[in-house]
Short mmCIF file of C-alpha atoms and ligand atoms in Angstrom, two decimals:
data_model
loop_
_atom_site.label_atom_id
_atom_site.label_comp_id
_atom_site.label_asym_id
_atom_site.label_seq_id
_atom_site.Cartn_x
_atom_site.Cartn_y
_atom_site.Cartn_z
CA MET A 1 -206.87 -134.82 102.46
CA SER A 2 -205.50 -133.27 99.27
CA THR A 3 -202.74 -134.79 97.18
CA THR A 4 -199.45 -132.98 96.73
CA ASN A 5 -197.90 -134.88 93.81
CA SER A 6 -198.46 -133.97 90.15
CA ASP A 7 -198.83 -137.45 88.71
CA GLY A 8 -201.38 -137.29 85.94
CA ARG A 9 -203.32 -139.46 83.58
CA PHE A 10 -205.39 -139.52 80.44
CA ALA A 11 -208.36 -141.87 80.58
CA PRO A 12 -210.02 -142.43 77.20
CA SER A 13 -213.14 -144.53 76.69
CA PRO A 14 -212.87 -146.76 73.62
CA THR A 15 -216.40 -145.89 72.55
CA GLY A 16 -215.49 -143.55 69.69
CA PRO A 17 -212.34 -142.29 67.95
CA LEU A 18 -210.38 -139.51 69.69
CA HIS A 19 -211.05 -136.22 67.92
CA LEU A 20 -208.78 -133.19 67.85
CA GLY A 21 -210.35 -131.87 71.06
CA ASN A 22 -209.76 -135.14 72.95
CA LEU A 23 -206.21 -135.26 71.63
CA ARG A 24 -205.56 -131.68 72.72
CA THR A 25 -206.79 -132.57 76.21
CA ALA A 26 -204.40 -135.54 76.20
CA LEU A 27 -201.53 -133.26 75.17
CA LEU A 28 -202.42 -130.86 77.99
CA ALA A 29 -202.64 -133.65 80.57
CA TRP A 30 -199.23 -134.85 79.40
CA LEU A 31 -197.79 -131.31 79.56
CA PHE A 32 -199.09 -130.70 83.09
CA ALA A 33 -197.49 -133.93 84.34
CA ARG A 34 -194.26 -133.90 82.38
CA SER A 35 -193.50 -130.21 82.93
CA ALA A 36 -193.68 -131.01 86.66
CA GLY A 37 -191.37 -134.00 86.19
CA ALA A 38 -194.24 -136.27 87.26
CA ARG A 39 -195.59 -139.61 86.09
CA PHE A 40 -198.16 -139.77 83.30
CA LEU A 41 -200.45 -142.80 83.00
CA ILE A 42 -202.98 -144.04 80.47
CA ARG A 43 -206.10 -145.73 81.77
CA VAL A 44 -208.65 -147.20 79.40
CA GLU A 45 -212.14 -146.66 80.81
CA ASN A 46 -213.94 -149.59 79.26
CA LEU A 47 -216.57 -150.60 81.83
CA ASP A 48 -219.46 -149.62 79.60
CA ARG A 49 -219.39 -152.89 77.68
CA ALA A 50 -222.37 -152.05 75.50
CA ARG A 51 -220.62 -148.97 74.10
CA VAL A 52 -217.02 -150.21 73.81
CA ARG A 53 -216.10 -150.83 70.18
CA PRO A 54 -213.49 -153.40 69.17
CA GLY A 55 -210.24 -151.98 67.81
CA LEU A 56 -210.82 -148.48 69.15
CA GLU A 57 -208.49 -148.81 72.12
CA GLU A 58 -205.62 -149.68 69.77
CA ALA A 59 -206.49 -146.79 67.46
CA GLN A 60 -206.64 -144.33 70.38
CA LEU A 61 -203.29 -145.41 71.80
CA SER A 62 -201.71 -145.27 68.38
CA ASP A 63 -202.95 -141.67 67.93
CA LEU A 64 -201.40 -140.69 71.27
CA MET A 65 -198.11 -142.28 70.27
CA ALA A 66 -198.22 -140.59 66.85
CA LEU A 67 -198.39 -137.24 68.64
CA GLY A 68 -195.26 -138.26 70.54
CA LEU A 69 -196.90 -138.67 73.94
CA ASP A 70 -195.36 -141.29 76.18
CA TRP A 71 -196.60 -142.81 79.41
CA ASP A 72 -195.30 -144.71 82.38
CA GLY A 73 -195.88 -148.38 82.94
CA PRO A 74 -198.35 -150.56 81.09
CA THR A 75 -201.72 -149.17 79.95
CA SER A 76 -204.34 -150.12 82.52
CA ARG A 77 -207.90 -151.15 81.75
CA GLN A 78 -210.82 -150.85 84.13
CA SER A 79 -212.24 -154.19 83.02
CA GLU A 80 -209.12 -156.02 84.21
CA SER A 81 -210.20 -156.12 87.84
CA MET A 82 -213.63 -155.40 89.24
CA GLU A 83 -212.60 -156.16 92.81
CA PRO A 84 -211.54 -152.64 93.87
CA TYR A 85 -214.87 -151.22 92.68
CA GLU A 86 -216.88 -153.93 94.41
CA LYS A 87 -214.93 -153.35 97.62
CA ALA A 88 -215.64 -149.63 97.50
CA ILE A 89 -219.35 -150.28 96.91
CA ALA A 90 -219.40 -152.79 99.77
CA ARG A 91 -217.76 -150.28 102.08
CA LEU A 92 -220.30 -147.58 101.29
CA ASP A 93 -223.10 -150.09 101.70
CA ALA A 94 -221.78 -151.28 105.07
CA GLU A 95 -221.95 -147.70 106.28
CA GLY A 96 -225.58 -147.41 105.22
CA LEU A 97 -224.71 -144.88 102.53
CA LEU A 98 -226.40 -146.66 99.61
CA TYR A 99 -229.96 -147.42 98.62
CA PRO A 100 -231.55 -149.17 95.65
CA CYS A 101 -233.19 -147.01 93.00
CA TYR A 102 -235.77 -148.44 90.63
CA CYS A 103 -236.33 -145.34 88.52
CA THR A 104 -235.89 -145.29 84.77
CA ARG A 105 -234.04 -142.41 83.14
CA ALA A 106 -237.31 -141.16 81.68
CA GLU A 107 -238.94 -141.08 85.14
CA ILE A 108 -236.05 -139.07 86.56
CA ARG A 109 -236.14 -136.64 83.68
CA ALA A 110 -239.87 -136.18 84.12
CA SER A 111 -239.60 -135.28 87.80
CA ALA A 112 -236.37 -133.28 87.80
CA SER A 113 -236.48 -129.71 89.02
CA ALA A 114 -234.19 -127.00 87.65
CA PRO A 115 -230.92 -126.79 89.58
CA HIS A 116 -227.65 -125.12 88.80
CA GLY A 117 -224.55 -127.14 87.88
CA ILE A 118 -225.43 -130.79 87.31
CA SER A 119 -227.67 -130.77 84.28
CA THR A 120 -231.35 -131.04 85.05
CA ALA A 121 -231.81 -134.32 83.26
CA ASP A 122 -229.05 -135.95 85.32
CA ARG A 123 -230.00 -134.71 88.74
CA TYR A 124 -231.79 -137.26 90.89
CA PRO A 125 -234.84 -135.98 92.78
CA GLY A 126 -234.63 -138.58 95.58
CA THR A 127 -237.66 -140.66 94.58
CA CYS A 128 -236.41 -143.96 96.06
CA ARG A 129 -234.49 -142.52 99.03
CA GLU A 130 -237.09 -143.32 101.69
CA LEU A 131 -239.07 -146.23 100.26
CA THR A 132 -240.79 -148.43 102.80
CA ALA A 133 -240.03 -152.17 102.81
CA TRP A 134 -243.41 -152.74 101.20
CA GLN A 135 -242.78 -150.20 98.42
CA ARG A 136 -239.39 -151.74 97.79
CA ALA A 137 -240.86 -155.25 97.56
CA GLU A 138 -243.46 -153.99 95.13
CA ARG A 139 -240.77 -152.53 92.89
CA GLU A 140 -238.63 -155.68 93.17
CA ALA A 141 -241.63 -157.67 91.97
CA SER A 142 -241.72 -155.68 88.76
CA GLY A 143 -238.49 -157.47 87.78
CA ARG A 144 -236.48 -154.35 86.96
CA PRO A 145 -233.13 -154.61 88.79
CA PRO A 146 -232.24 -151.55 90.86
CA ALA A 147 -229.25 -149.26 90.55
CA LEU A 148 -227.46 -148.25 93.76
CA ARG A 149 -227.32 -144.59 94.73
CA VAL A 150 -225.27 -142.88 97.39
CA ARG A 151 -226.93 -140.78 100.11
CA SER A 152 -225.31 -137.42 99.49
CA LYS A 153 -227.38 -135.72 102.21
CA ASP A 154 -227.31 -132.62 100.02
CA ALA A 155 -223.61 -132.17 100.71
CA ARG A 156 -222.26 -128.89 99.39
CA VAL A 157 -218.86 -129.62 97.85
CA ALA A 158 -216.46 -126.91 96.73
CA PHE A 159 -213.09 -127.21 95.04
CA GLU A 160 -210.45 -124.96 93.58
CA ASP A 161 -209.90 -125.67 89.90
CA ARG A 162 -206.49 -124.58 88.70
CA LEU A 163 -207.94 -122.85 85.62
CA LEU A 164 -211.59 -122.22 86.47
CA GLY A 165 -211.15 -121.09 90.06
CA ARG A 166 -213.52 -122.02 92.85
CA LEU A 167 -216.49 -124.20 91.89
CA GLU A 168 -219.18 -125.34 94.24
CA GLU A 169 -222.23 -127.54 94.03
CA VAL A 170 -224.87 -129.33 96.09
CA VAL A 171 -224.35 -132.99 95.22
CA ASP A 172 -227.37 -135.16 94.42
CA ASP A 173 -227.84 -138.87 95.22
CA PHE A 174 -225.93 -140.19 92.21
CA VAL A 175 -225.52 -143.77 90.94
CA VAL A 176 -222.50 -145.79 92.08
CA ARG A 177 -223.64 -149.09 90.59
CA ARG A 178 -225.78 -149.21 87.49
CA ASN A 179 -228.78 -151.47 87.29
CA ASP A 180 -226.88 -153.87 85.02
CA GLY A 181 -224.39 -154.40 87.88
CA THR A 182 -221.60 -152.30 86.35
CA PRO A 183 -219.76 -149.91 88.68
CA ALA A 184 -220.71 -146.39 87.64
CA TYR A 185 -218.23 -144.04 85.99
CA GLN A 186 -218.14 -141.72 89.02
CA LEU A 187 -217.15 -144.52 91.36
CA ALA A 188 -214.62 -146.20 89.08
CA VAL A 189 -212.79 -142.93 88.41
CA VAL A 190 -212.42 -142.15 92.11
CA VAL A 191 -211.23 -145.65 92.99
CA ASP A 192 -208.76 -145.73 90.08
CA ASP A 193 -207.32 -142.27 90.63
CA ALA A 194 -206.63 -143.14 94.26
CA ALA A 195 -205.20 -146.58 93.47
CA GLN A 196 -202.91 -145.13 90.80
CA GLY A 197 -201.72 -142.29 93.01
CA ILE A 198 -203.00 -139.56 90.68
CA GLY A 199 -202.26 -136.17 92.21
CA GLU A 200 -203.66 -133.88 89.54
CA VAL A 201 -206.58 -134.75 87.28
CA VAL A 202 -206.42 -132.85 83.98
CA ARG A 203 -209.49 -133.34 81.78
CA GLY A 204 -212.02 -131.55 79.61
CA ALA A 205 -214.16 -128.77 81.06
CA ASP A 206 -217.28 -130.83 80.27
CA LEU A 207 -216.37 -133.03 83.24
CA ALA A 208 -216.23 -130.20 85.79
CA ASP A 209 -219.83 -131.02 86.77
CA SER A 210 -218.73 -134.50 87.86
CA THR A 211 -216.03 -133.29 90.20
CA PRO A 212 -218.14 -132.46 93.30
CA ARG A 213 -219.65 -135.94 93.13
CA GLN A 214 -216.23 -137.52 92.83
CA LEU A 215 -214.80 -135.47 95.68
CA LEU A 216 -217.72 -136.48 97.89
CA LEU A 217 -217.06 -140.14 97.08
CA ALA A 218 -213.36 -139.77 97.85
CA ARG A 219 -214.29 -138.30 101.24
CA LEU A 220 -216.84 -141.03 102.00
CA LEU A 221 -214.27 -143.69 101.06
CA GLY A 222 -211.44 -142.04 102.97
CA LEU A 223 -209.36 -141.63 99.80
CA PRO A 224 -206.99 -138.78 98.97
CA GLU A 225 -208.55 -135.96 96.94
CA PRO A 226 -206.67 -135.14 93.74
CA ARG A 227 -206.36 -131.56 92.50
CA TYR A 228 -208.32 -130.70 89.37
CA VAL A 229 -207.65 -128.85 86.15
CA HIS A 230 -210.54 -128.65 83.70
CA VAL A 231 -209.14 -127.53 80.38
CA PRO A 232 -211.07 -125.68 77.68
CA LEU A 233 -212.85 -127.73 75.05
CA VAL A 234 -212.54 -127.53 71.29
CA LEU A 235 -215.84 -126.58 69.67
CA GLY A 236 -217.04 -126.96 66.10
CA PRO A 237 -217.91 -123.94 63.92
CA ASP A 238 -221.50 -124.20 65.22
CA GLY A 239 -220.30 -123.64 68.80
CA ARG A 240 -221.10 -127.19 69.86
CA ARG A 241 -218.59 -129.67 71.25
CA LEU A 242 -216.38 -131.04 68.46
CA ALA A 243 -217.80 -134.26 67.01
CA LYS A 244 -217.84 -136.44 63.94
CA ARG A 245 -220.57 -134.35 62.29
CA HIS A 246 -218.07 -131.49 62.02
CA GLY A 247 -216.08 -133.39 59.37
CA ALA A 248 -212.48 -134.60 59.38
CA VAL A 249 -211.84 -134.23 63.12
CA THR A 250 -209.67 -137.25 63.90
CA LEU A 251 -205.99 -137.73 63.28
CA SER A 252 -206.58 -140.48 60.73
CA ASP A 253 -209.14 -138.33 58.89
CA ARG A 254 -206.67 -135.47 58.49
CA GLU A 255 -204.41 -135.15 55.47
CA GLU A 256 -201.80 -133.42 57.62
CA GLY A 257 -199.36 -135.47 59.67
CA PRO A 258 -199.26 -135.64 63.47
CA ASP A 259 -196.57 -132.94 63.69
CA GLU A 260 -198.80 -130.46 61.90
CA VAL A 261 -201.79 -131.44 64.02
CA ARG A 262 -199.70 -130.95 67.16
CA ALA A 263 -198.58 -127.56 65.84
CA TRP A 264 -202.23 -126.53 65.45
CA MET A 265 -202.92 -127.64 69.02
CA ALA A 266 -199.94 -125.63 70.25
CA ARG A 267 -201.12 -122.52 68.35
CA SER A 268 -204.65 -122.90 69.71
CA LEU A 269 -203.19 -122.96 73.24
CA GLY A 270 -200.96 -119.94 72.73
CA LEU A 271 -197.85 -122.14 72.77
CA ALA A 272 -196.70 -121.55 69.17
CA GLU A 273 -196.73 -118.96 66.42
CA ALA A 274 -198.21 -119.53 62.98
CA GLY A 275 -195.92 -121.55 60.73
CA GLU A 276 -193.99 -122.99 63.65
CA ALA A 277 -193.77 -126.70 64.46
CA PRO A 278 -192.57 -126.94 68.05
CA SER A 279 -191.28 -130.23 69.43
CA LEU A 280 -192.68 -131.68 72.64
CA ASP A 281 -189.53 -130.48 74.42
CA ASP A 282 -190.20 -126.97 73.12
CA LEU A 283 -193.76 -127.19 74.43
CA ILE A 284 -192.61 -128.32 77.87
CA ALA A 285 -190.18 -125.41 78.00
CA ARG A 286 -192.92 -122.94 77.04
CA PHE A 287 -195.69 -124.45 79.12
CA ASP A 288 -197.16 -122.14 81.75
CA PRO A 289 -200.55 -123.16 83.16
CA ASP A 290 -201.29 -119.56 84.17
CA LYS A 291 -201.14 -118.47 80.53
CA LEU A 292 -203.45 -121.14 79.12
CA PRO A 293 -206.68 -119.90 77.53
CA ARG A 294 -209.78 -120.24 79.71
CA GLU A 295 -212.19 -120.09 76.79
CA PRO A 296 -212.95 -122.90 74.35
CA SER A 297 -211.24 -122.90 70.96
CA VAL A 298 -213.38 -122.99 67.87
CA TRP A 299 -212.19 -125.38 65.21
CA SER A 300 -213.19 -124.97 61.61
CA PRO A 301 -212.03 -126.85 58.53
CA GLU A 302 -210.47 -123.66 57.09
CA THR A 303 -208.45 -122.54 60.10
CA ALA A 304 -207.36 -125.87 61.45
CA VAL A 305 -204.05 -127.55 60.89
ZN1 ZN B 1 -235.25 -144.05 92.10
#
């Protein structure tokens, strides 16, 4: 069952500062929702306790506000209630769709074959899918707690991305609960998007690989399936995803103010001419998803801002 509304969200993880690429994705997510007259929500994805850094959530939200983005209702945080995730896991488990996996990341990497789509290192080869009770007991005795994986049964999942067109993938048995007990990213996103009534997920193209897994989970859980828009990334001069090593790539690192940074974003998306500083209202008026670039933008210290 596909959603029909255009309510959107931006879901940052407070594990590092938002760089210009993240902020451009946030602007796009905002533009998709607001140009459709829909709700726009902010959800802080902070389940990965080991990687969350204090103060970063505040800095991220303040960057979004500096760009002029607004959102509906209070900011939500995944850590505020674990119950919906636990319920979803329990439901999958009750249907016999989960099994414990004792593999380490290194073991999975060592045995992975070369597929398309999901990167080789991430794809699970099914090692623990059919363990006997004895094999399971033996692994339990080693003391390493298991993760929980979903039986995907090699489901082939296709979806129509608004920018990238039709994408399709055979889904592997991916993790829904990590071996430290934390609900996995894939599961939390699906549960949250459904609970928050998100109709259209707008996010970076690097997450397109995750979408078949998330759609499969939505189907297994009987949840509505949002529509997806994977927007082009911003790359550094070396052609790799923008990151700290590329220099002054965050709003607070830049000498220019937020209006100038927003003007650069607009130019890089074909929404403004050089020397122009369009307001957010201007951008909404000009916004046409069909005219957005499909290719990544390359940022360099000389051309930017
Ligand atoms: Zn395993």
